[in-house]
CSV table of C-alpha atoms in Angstrom, one decimal:
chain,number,residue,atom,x,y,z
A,1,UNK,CA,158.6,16.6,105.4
A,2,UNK,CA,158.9,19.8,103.3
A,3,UNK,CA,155.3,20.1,103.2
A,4,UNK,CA,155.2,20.0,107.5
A,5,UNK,CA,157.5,22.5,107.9
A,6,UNK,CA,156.0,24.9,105.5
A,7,UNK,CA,152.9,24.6,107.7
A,8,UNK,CA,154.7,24.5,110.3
A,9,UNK,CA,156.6,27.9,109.5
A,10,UNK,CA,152.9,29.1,108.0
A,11,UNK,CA,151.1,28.4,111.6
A,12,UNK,CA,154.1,30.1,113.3
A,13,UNK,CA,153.6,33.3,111.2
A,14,UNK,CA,150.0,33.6,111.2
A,15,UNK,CA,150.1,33.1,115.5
A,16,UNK,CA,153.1,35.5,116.0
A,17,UNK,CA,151.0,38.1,113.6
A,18,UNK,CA,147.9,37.2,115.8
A,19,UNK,CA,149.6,37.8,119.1
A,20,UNK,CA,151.3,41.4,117.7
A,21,UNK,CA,147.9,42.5,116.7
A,22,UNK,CA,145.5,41.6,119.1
A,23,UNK,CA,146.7,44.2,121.8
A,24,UNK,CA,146.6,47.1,118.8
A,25,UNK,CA,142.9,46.0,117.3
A,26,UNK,CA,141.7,45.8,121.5
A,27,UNK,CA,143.4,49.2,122.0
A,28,UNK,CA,141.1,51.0,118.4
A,29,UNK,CA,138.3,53.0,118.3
A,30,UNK,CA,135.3,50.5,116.6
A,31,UNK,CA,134.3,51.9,113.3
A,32,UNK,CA,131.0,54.0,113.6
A,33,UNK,CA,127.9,52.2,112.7
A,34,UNK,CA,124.5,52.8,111.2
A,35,UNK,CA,124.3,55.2,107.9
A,36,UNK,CA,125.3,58.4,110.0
A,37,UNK,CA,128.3,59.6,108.2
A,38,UNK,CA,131.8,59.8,110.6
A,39,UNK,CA,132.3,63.3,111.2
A,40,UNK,CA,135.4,64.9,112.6
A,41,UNK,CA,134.9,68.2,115.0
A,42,UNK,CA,136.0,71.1,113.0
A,43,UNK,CA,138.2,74.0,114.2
A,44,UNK,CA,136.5,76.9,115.2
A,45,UNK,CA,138.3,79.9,113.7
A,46,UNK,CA,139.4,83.4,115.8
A,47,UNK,CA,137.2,86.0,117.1
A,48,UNK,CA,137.1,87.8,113.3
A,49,UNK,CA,136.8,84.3,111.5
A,50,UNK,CA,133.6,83.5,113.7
A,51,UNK,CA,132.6,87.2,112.6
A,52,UNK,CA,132.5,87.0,109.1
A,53,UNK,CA,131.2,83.7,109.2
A,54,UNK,CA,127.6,85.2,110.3
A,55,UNK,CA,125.6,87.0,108.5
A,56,UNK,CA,124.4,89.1,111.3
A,57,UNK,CA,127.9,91.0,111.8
A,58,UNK,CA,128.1,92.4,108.5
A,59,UNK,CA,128.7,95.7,109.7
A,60,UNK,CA,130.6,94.4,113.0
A,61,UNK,CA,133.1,93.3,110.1
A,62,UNK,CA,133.4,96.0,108.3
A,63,UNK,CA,133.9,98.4,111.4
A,64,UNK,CA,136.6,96.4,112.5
A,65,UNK,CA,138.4,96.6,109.0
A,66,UNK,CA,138.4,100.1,108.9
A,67,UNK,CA,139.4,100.7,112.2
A,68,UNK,CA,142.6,98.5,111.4
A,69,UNK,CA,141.7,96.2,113.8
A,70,UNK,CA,141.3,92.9,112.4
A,71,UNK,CA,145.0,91.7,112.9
A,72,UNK,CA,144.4,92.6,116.7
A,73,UNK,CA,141.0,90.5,117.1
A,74,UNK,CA,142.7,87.6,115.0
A,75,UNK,CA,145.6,87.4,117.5
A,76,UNK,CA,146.2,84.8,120.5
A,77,UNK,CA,143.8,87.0,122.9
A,78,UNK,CA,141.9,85.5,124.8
A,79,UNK,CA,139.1,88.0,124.0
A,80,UNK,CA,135.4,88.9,125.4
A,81,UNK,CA,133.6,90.9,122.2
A,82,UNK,CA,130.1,92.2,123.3
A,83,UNK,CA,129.1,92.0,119.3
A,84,UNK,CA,126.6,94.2,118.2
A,85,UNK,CA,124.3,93.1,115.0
A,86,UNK,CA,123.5,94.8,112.0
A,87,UNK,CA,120.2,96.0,113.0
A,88,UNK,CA,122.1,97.5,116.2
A,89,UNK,CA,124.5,99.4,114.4
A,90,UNK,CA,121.4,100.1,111.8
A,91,UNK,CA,119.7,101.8,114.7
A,92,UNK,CA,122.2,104.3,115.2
A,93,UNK,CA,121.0,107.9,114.3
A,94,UNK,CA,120.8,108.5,111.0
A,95,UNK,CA,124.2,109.0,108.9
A,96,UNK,CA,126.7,108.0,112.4
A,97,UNK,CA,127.9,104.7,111.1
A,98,UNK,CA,128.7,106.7,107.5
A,99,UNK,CA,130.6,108.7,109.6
A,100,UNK,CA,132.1,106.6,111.6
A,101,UNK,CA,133.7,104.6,109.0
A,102,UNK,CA,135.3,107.7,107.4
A,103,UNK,CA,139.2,107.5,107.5
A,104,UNK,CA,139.5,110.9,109.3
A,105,UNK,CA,137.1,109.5,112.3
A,106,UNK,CA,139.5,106.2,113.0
A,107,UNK,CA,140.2,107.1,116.1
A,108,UNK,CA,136.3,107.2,117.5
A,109,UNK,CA,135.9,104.5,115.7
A,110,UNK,CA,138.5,101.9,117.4
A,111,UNK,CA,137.3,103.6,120.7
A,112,UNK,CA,133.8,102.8,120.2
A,113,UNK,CA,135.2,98.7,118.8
A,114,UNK,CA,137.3,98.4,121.7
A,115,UNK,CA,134.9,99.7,124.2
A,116,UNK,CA,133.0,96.1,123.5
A,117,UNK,CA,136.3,94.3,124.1
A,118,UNK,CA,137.4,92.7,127.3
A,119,UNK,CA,140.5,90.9,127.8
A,120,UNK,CA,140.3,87.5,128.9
A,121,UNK,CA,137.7,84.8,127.6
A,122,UNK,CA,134.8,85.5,130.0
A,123,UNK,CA,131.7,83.1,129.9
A,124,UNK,CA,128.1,83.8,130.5
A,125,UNK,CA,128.4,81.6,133.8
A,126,UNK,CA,131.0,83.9,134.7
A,127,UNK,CA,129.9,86.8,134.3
A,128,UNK,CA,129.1,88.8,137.6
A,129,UNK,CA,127.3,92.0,137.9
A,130,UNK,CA,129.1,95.0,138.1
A,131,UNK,CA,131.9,97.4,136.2
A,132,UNK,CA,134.3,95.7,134.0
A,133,UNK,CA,137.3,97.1,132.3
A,134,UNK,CA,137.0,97.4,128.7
A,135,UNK,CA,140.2,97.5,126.0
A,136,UNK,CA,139.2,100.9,125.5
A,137,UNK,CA,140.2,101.6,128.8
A,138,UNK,CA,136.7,102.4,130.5
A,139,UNK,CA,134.2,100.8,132.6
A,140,UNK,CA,131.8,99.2,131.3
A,141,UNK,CA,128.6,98.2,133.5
A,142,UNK,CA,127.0,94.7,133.6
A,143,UNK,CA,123.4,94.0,135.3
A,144,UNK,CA,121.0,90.7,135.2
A,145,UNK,CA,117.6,91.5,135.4
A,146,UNK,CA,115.2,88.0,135.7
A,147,UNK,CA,117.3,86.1,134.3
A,148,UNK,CA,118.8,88.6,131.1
A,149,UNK,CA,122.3,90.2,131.0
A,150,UNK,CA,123.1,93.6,129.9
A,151,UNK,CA,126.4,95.0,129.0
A,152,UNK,CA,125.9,98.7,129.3
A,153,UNK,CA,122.3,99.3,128.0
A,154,UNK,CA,122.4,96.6,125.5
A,155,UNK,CA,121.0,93.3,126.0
A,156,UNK,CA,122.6,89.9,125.6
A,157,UNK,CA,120.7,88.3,123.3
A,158,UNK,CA,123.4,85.4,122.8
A,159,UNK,CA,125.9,84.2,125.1
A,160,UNK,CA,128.5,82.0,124.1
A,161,UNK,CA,129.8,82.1,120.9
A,162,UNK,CA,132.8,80.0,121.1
A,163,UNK,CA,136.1,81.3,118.9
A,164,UNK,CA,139.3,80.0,119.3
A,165,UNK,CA,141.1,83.0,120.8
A,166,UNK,CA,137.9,84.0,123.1
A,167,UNK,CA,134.2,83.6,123.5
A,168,UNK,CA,131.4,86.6,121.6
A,169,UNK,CA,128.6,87.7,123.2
A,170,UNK,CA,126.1,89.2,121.1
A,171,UNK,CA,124.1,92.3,121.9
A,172,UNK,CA,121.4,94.5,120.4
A,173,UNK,CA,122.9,98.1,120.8
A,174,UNK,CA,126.0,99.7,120.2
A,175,UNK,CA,128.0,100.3,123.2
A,176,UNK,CA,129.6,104.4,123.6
A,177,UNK,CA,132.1,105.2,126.2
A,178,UNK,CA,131.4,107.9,128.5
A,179,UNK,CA,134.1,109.6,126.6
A,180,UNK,CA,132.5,109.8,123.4
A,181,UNK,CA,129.8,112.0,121.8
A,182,UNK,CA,128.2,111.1,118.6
């Protein structure tokens, strides 16, 4: 009689266990097959993480730095940075960027950065011909030709570039205000 009860009690268990988990194991994700390894989507880091992650903003980088302005492109934004490459800054006449990133010339220097800044996360499908207000505080013009955007007169070579306080578009020239001479 012992023995019937204990299978009794056993058969009870293992049904009440069945009945709690069926509704959880129906209600999980199945576990991935094949030999592709389960990946989990990575966080995409700020504006300056995203930056110095890419070997083509080298420069960018080190602009921003000295112009004390890497706490401000870190922050909650959202942000629109028209990003210049190396070989746009390296296009530059000849001993500008030197001077540029000289301590007494800060002040051109985060008004030139800023001048590629936009607030708001703006998207290439969004973008709409026409002036835009930079950070800076000027205008900036922006043009599609066949197909191609410009910012200014430098071309969008990549649109896109997601961060996760705004969205980098990069571009082959350097942007100046109006306001500033080289």
């Amino acid at each position: 009689m012992n023995s019937v009860f204990s299978k009794t009690l056993a058969i009870t268990v293992a049904a009440t266990t069945l009945f709690i988990s069926v509704p959880a194991f129906a209600e999980s994700q199945p576990a991935p097959m094949g030999n592709k390894p389960h990946t989990s989507k990575t966080k995409v880091g700020t504006i300056i993480d995203v930056a110095s992650g890419n070997s083509s903003f080298k420069t960018l980088v080190a602009a921003i730095k000295a112009a004390g302005l890497v706490e401000t492109l870190s922050g909650q934004g959202p942000f629109t940075v028209f990003a210049p490459t190396d070989a746009a800054f390296a296009a530059l006449p000849k001993g500008t960027l030197e001077k540029l990133l000289k301590p007494e010339n800060k002040g051109t220097l985060v008004k030139i950065l800023t001048y590629h800044v936009v607030s708001g996360a703006v998207y290439a499908k969004d973008i709409k011909p026409g002036d835009v207000k930079t950070v800076e505080g000027q205008p900036v013009t922006i043009k599609a030709k066949k197909g191609v955007v410009y910012v200014g007169n430098a071309k969008v070579t990549k649109a896109d570039v997601k961060a996760s306080n705004g969205v980098i578009h990069v571009i082959n020239k350097v942007l100046l205000p109006p306001n500033v001479k080289l």
